[in-house]
Tab-separated table of C-alpha atoms and ligand atoms in Angstrom:
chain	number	residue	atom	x	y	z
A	1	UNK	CA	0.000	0.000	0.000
A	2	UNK	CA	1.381	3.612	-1.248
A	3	UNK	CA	0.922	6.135	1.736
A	4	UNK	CA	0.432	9.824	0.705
A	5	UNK	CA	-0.256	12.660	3.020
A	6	UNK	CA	-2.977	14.811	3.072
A	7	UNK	CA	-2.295	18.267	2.999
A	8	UNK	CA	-0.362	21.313	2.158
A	9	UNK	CA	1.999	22.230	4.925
A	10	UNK	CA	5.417	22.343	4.211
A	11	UNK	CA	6.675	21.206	7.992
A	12	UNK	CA	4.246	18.206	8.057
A	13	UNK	CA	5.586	17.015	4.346
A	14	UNK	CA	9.137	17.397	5.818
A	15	UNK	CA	8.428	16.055	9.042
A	16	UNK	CA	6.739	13.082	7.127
A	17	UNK	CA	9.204	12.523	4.716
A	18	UNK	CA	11.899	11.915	7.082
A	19	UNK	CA	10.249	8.069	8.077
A	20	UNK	CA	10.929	7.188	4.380
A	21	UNK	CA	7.813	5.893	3.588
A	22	UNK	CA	5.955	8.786	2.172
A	23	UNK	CA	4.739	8.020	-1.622
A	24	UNK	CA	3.281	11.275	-2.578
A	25	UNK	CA	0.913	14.120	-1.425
A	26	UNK	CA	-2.824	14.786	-1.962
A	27	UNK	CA	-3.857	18.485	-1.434
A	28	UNK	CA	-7.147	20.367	-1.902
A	29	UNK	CA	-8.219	23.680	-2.225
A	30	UNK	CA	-9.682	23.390	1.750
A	31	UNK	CA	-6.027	22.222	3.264
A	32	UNK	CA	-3.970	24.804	0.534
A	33	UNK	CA	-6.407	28.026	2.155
A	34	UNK	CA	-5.275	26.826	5.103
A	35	UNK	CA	-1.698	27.165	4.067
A	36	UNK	CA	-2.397	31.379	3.387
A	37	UNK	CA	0.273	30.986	0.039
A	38	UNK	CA	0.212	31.745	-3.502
A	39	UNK	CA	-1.191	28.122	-4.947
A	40	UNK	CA	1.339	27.772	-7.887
A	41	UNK	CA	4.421	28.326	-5.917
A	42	UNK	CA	3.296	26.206	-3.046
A	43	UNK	CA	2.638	23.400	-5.429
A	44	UNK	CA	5.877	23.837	-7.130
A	45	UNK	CA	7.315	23.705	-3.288
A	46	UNK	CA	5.646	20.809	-2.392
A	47	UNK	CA	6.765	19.057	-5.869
A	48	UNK	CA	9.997	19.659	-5.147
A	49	UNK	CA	10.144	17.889	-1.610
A	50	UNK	CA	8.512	14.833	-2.424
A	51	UNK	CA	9.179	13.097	-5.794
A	52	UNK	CA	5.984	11.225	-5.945
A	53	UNK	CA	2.687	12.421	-7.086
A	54	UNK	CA	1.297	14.934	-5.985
A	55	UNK	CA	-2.525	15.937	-6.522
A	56	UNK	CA	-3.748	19.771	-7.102
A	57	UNK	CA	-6.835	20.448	-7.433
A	58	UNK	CA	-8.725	22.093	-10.015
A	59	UNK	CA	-11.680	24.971	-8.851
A	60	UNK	CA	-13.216	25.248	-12.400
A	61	UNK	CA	-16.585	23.355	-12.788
A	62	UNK	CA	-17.253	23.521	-16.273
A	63	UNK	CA	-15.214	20.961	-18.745
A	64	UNK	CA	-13.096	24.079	-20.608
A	65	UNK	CA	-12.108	25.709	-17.433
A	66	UNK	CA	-11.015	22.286	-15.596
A	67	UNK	CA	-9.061	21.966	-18.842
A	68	UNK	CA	-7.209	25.516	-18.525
A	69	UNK	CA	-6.449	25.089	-14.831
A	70	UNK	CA	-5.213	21.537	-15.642
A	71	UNK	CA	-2.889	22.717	-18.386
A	72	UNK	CA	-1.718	25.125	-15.798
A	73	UNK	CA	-1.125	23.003	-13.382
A	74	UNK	CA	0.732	20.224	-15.599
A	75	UNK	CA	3.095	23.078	-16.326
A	76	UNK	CA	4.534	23.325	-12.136
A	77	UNK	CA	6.359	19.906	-12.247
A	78	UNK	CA	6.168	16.053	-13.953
A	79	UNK	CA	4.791	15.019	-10.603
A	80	UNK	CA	1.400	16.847	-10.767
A	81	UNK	CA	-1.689	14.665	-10.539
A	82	UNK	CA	-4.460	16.671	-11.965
A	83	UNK	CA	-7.443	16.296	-8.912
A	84	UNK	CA	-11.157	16.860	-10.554
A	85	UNK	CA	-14.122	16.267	-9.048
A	86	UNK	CA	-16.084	13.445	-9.874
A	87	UNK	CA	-19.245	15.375	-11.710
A	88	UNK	CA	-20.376	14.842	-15.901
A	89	UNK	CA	-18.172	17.891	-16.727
A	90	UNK	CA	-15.264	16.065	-14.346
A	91	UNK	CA	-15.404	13.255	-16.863
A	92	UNK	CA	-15.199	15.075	-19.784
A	93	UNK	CA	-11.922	16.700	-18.384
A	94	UNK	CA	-10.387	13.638	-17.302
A	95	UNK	CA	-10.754	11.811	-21.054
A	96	UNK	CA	-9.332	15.181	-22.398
A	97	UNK	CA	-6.386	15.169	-19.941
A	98	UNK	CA	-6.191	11.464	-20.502
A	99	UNK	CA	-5.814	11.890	-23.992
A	100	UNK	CA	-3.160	15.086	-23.249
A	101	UNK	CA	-1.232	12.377	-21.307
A	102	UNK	CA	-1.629	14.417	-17.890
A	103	UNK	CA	-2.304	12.103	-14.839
A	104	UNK	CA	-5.430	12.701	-13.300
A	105	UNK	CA	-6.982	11.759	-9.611
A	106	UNK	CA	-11.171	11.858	-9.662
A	107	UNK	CA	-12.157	12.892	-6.165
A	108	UNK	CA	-14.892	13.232	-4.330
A	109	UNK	CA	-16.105	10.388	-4.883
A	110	UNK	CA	-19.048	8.478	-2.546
A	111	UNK	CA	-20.023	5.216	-4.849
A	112	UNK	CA	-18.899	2.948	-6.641
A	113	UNK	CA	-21.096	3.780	-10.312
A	114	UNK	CA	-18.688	6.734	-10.237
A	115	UNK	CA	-15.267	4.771	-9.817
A	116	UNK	CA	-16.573	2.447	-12.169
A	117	UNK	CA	-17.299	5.423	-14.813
A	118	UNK	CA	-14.119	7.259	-14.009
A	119	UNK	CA	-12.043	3.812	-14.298
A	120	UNK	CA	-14.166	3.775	-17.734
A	121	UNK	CA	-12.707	7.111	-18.445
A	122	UNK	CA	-8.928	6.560	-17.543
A	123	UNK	CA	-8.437	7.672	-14.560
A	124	UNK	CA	-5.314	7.223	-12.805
A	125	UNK	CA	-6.704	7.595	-9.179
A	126	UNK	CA	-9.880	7.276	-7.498
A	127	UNK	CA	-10.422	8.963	-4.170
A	128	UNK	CA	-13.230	7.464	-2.250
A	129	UNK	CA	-13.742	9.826	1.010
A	130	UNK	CA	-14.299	7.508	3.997
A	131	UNK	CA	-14.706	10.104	6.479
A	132	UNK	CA	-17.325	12.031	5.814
A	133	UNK	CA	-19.331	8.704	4.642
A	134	UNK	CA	-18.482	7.732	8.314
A	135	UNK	CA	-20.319	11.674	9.506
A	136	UNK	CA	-23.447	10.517	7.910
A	137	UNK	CA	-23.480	7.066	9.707
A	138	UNK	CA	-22.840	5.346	6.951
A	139	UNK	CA	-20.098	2.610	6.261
A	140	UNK	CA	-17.693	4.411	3.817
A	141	UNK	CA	-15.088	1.449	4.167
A	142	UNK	CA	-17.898	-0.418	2.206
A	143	UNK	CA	-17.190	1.392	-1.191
A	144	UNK	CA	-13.958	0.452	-1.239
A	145	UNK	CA	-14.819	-2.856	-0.960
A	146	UNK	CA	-17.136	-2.714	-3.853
A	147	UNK	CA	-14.548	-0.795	-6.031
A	148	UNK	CA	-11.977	-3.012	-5.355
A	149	UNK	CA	-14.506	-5.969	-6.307
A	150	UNK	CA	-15.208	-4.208	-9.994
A	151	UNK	CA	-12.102	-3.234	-10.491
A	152	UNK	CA	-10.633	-6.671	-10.247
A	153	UNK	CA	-13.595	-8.335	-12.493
A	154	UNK	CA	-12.441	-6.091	-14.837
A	155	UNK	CA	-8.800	-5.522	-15.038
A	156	UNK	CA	-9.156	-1.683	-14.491
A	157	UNK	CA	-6.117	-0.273	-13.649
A	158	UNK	CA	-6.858	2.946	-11.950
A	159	UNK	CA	-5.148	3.150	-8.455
A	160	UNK	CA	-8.073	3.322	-5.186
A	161	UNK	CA	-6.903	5.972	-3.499
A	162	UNK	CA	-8.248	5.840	0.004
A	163	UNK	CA	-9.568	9.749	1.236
A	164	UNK	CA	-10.799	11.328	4.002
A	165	UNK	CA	-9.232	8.901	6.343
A	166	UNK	CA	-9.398	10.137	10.178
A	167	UNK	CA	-7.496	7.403	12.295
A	168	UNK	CA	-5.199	4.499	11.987
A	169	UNK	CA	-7.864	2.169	11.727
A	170	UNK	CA	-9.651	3.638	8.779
A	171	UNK	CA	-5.520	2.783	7.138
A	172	UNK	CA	-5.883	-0.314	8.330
A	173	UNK	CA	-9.459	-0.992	7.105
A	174	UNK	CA	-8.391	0.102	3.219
A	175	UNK	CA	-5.339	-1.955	3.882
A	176	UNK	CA	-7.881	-5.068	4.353
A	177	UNK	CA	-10.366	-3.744	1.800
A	178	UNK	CA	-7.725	-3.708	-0.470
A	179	UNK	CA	-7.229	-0.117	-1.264
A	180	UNK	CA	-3.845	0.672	-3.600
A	181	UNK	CA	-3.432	4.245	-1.771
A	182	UNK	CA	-4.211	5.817	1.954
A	183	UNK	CA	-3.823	9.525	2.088
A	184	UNK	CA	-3.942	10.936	5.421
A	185	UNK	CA	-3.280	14.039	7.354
A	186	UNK	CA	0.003	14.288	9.426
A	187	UNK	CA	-1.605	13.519	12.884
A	188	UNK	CA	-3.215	10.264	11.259
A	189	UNK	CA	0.188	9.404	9.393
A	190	UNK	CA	1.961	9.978	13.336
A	191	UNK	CA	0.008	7.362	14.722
A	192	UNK	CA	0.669	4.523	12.674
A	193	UNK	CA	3.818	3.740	14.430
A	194	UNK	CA	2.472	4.410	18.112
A	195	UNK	CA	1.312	1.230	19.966
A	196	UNK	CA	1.301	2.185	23.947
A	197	UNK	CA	3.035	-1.717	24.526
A	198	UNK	CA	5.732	-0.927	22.708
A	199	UNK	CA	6.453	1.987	24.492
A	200	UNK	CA	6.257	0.015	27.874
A	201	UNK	CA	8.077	-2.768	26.550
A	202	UNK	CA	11.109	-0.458	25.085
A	203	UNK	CA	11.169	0.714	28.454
A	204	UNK	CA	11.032	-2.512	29.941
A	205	UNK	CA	14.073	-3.605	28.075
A	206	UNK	CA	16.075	-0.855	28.509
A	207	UNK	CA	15.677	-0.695	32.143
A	208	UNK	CA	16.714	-4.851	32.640
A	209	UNK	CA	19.659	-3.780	30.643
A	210	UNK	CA	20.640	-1.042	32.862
A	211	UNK	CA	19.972	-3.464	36.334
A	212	UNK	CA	21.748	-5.966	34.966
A	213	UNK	CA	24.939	-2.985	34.318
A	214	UNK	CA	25.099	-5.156	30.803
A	215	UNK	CA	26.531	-3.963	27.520
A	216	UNK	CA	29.923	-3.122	29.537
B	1	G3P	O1	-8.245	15.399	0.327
B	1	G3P	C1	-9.493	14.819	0.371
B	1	G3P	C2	-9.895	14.217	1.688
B	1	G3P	O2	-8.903	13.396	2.191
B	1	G3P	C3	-10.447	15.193	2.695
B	1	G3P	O3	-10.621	14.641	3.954
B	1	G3P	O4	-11.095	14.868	6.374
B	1	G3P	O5	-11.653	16.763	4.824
B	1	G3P	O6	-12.988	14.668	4.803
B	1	G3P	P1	-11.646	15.277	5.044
């Protein structure tokens, strides 16, 4: 499973990077406000840092003006992954990129019909977003499930890109589901690695050692 991080802050991508496991970023125009920059130069930033894809999102919603943002954005670095929402004029974008030989990631995406259409289309992500399926009571771990299911009937080769994830177990849930890609913000990425026991036991060990005065 490829781990990418979920957001736009330069510290976090750093911070993150330093594990050497990151595989790319996923940003959106929510987490880059946050960030109070000039888009284009924060993307270009953020391109530079990690060598894997990295997703910007388009604002446009109308087919032509997805198209001029995406040629835009194509221009920042080889690593940008075109992010379009998953509505009709979405899809006409993405077979037009497609066919331009950007890389695109459909997002916003709640059911399967519309990671079947966009796998249809080309696409070379899909971004289910767990989370907020999870705010409406409802199981959003269960559309990846199904989109893993038609993808494999079918051979389709767009990447599941796991969204809108909000604690380890939602990673570990897409893990099972079967989910090529978790993105995650920082906090959620942090806690991967912490399991209380190991804590204790590190301590454990390193305490015997010192009783014991061995390692002399
Ligand atoms: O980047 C898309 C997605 O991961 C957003 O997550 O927590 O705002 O639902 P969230």
């Amino acid at each position: 499973m490829k781990f990418f991080l979920d957001t736009a802050n330069l510290d976090q991508i750093k911070a993150a990077r330093e594990l050497g496991v990151l595989d790319g970023i996923t940003t959106n125009p929510s987490l880059v406000a946050q960030e109070g920059r000039e888009f284009t130069s924060l993307i270009s930033e953020i391109c530079k840092l990690v060598p894997g894809p990295v997703s910007a999102e388009v604002t446009a919603t109308d087919c032509e003006g997805m198209l001029r943002e995406a040629r835009e954005l194509a221009k920042i670095a080889p690593n940008v992954v075109i992010k379009l929402p998953t509505i009709a004029e979405g899809v006409k974008a993405l077979v037009r990129c497609r066919a331009a030989g950007l890389n695109v990631n459909m997002t916003l995406c709640f059911q399967a019909s519309q990671a079947l259409i966009v796998a249809k289309a080309g696409a070379n992500y899909v971004s289910p977003f767990i989370g907020r399926f999870d705010d409406i009571s409802m199981p959003g771990m269960e559309v990846i499930h199904d989109i893993r299911q038609i993808y494999d009937n079918y051979g389709f080769k767009t990447e599941i890109l796991a969204a809108s994830l909000r604690h380890p177990l939602h990673v570990v849930e897409a893990a099972k589901a079967g989910a090529d890609v978790a993105t995650m913000p920082y906090a959620v990425f942090e806690k991967l690695l912490k399991h209380p026991l190991t804590d204790i036991g590190l301590e454990r060990f390193l305490a015997d050692w010192k009783k014991a005065g061995a390692g002399r």
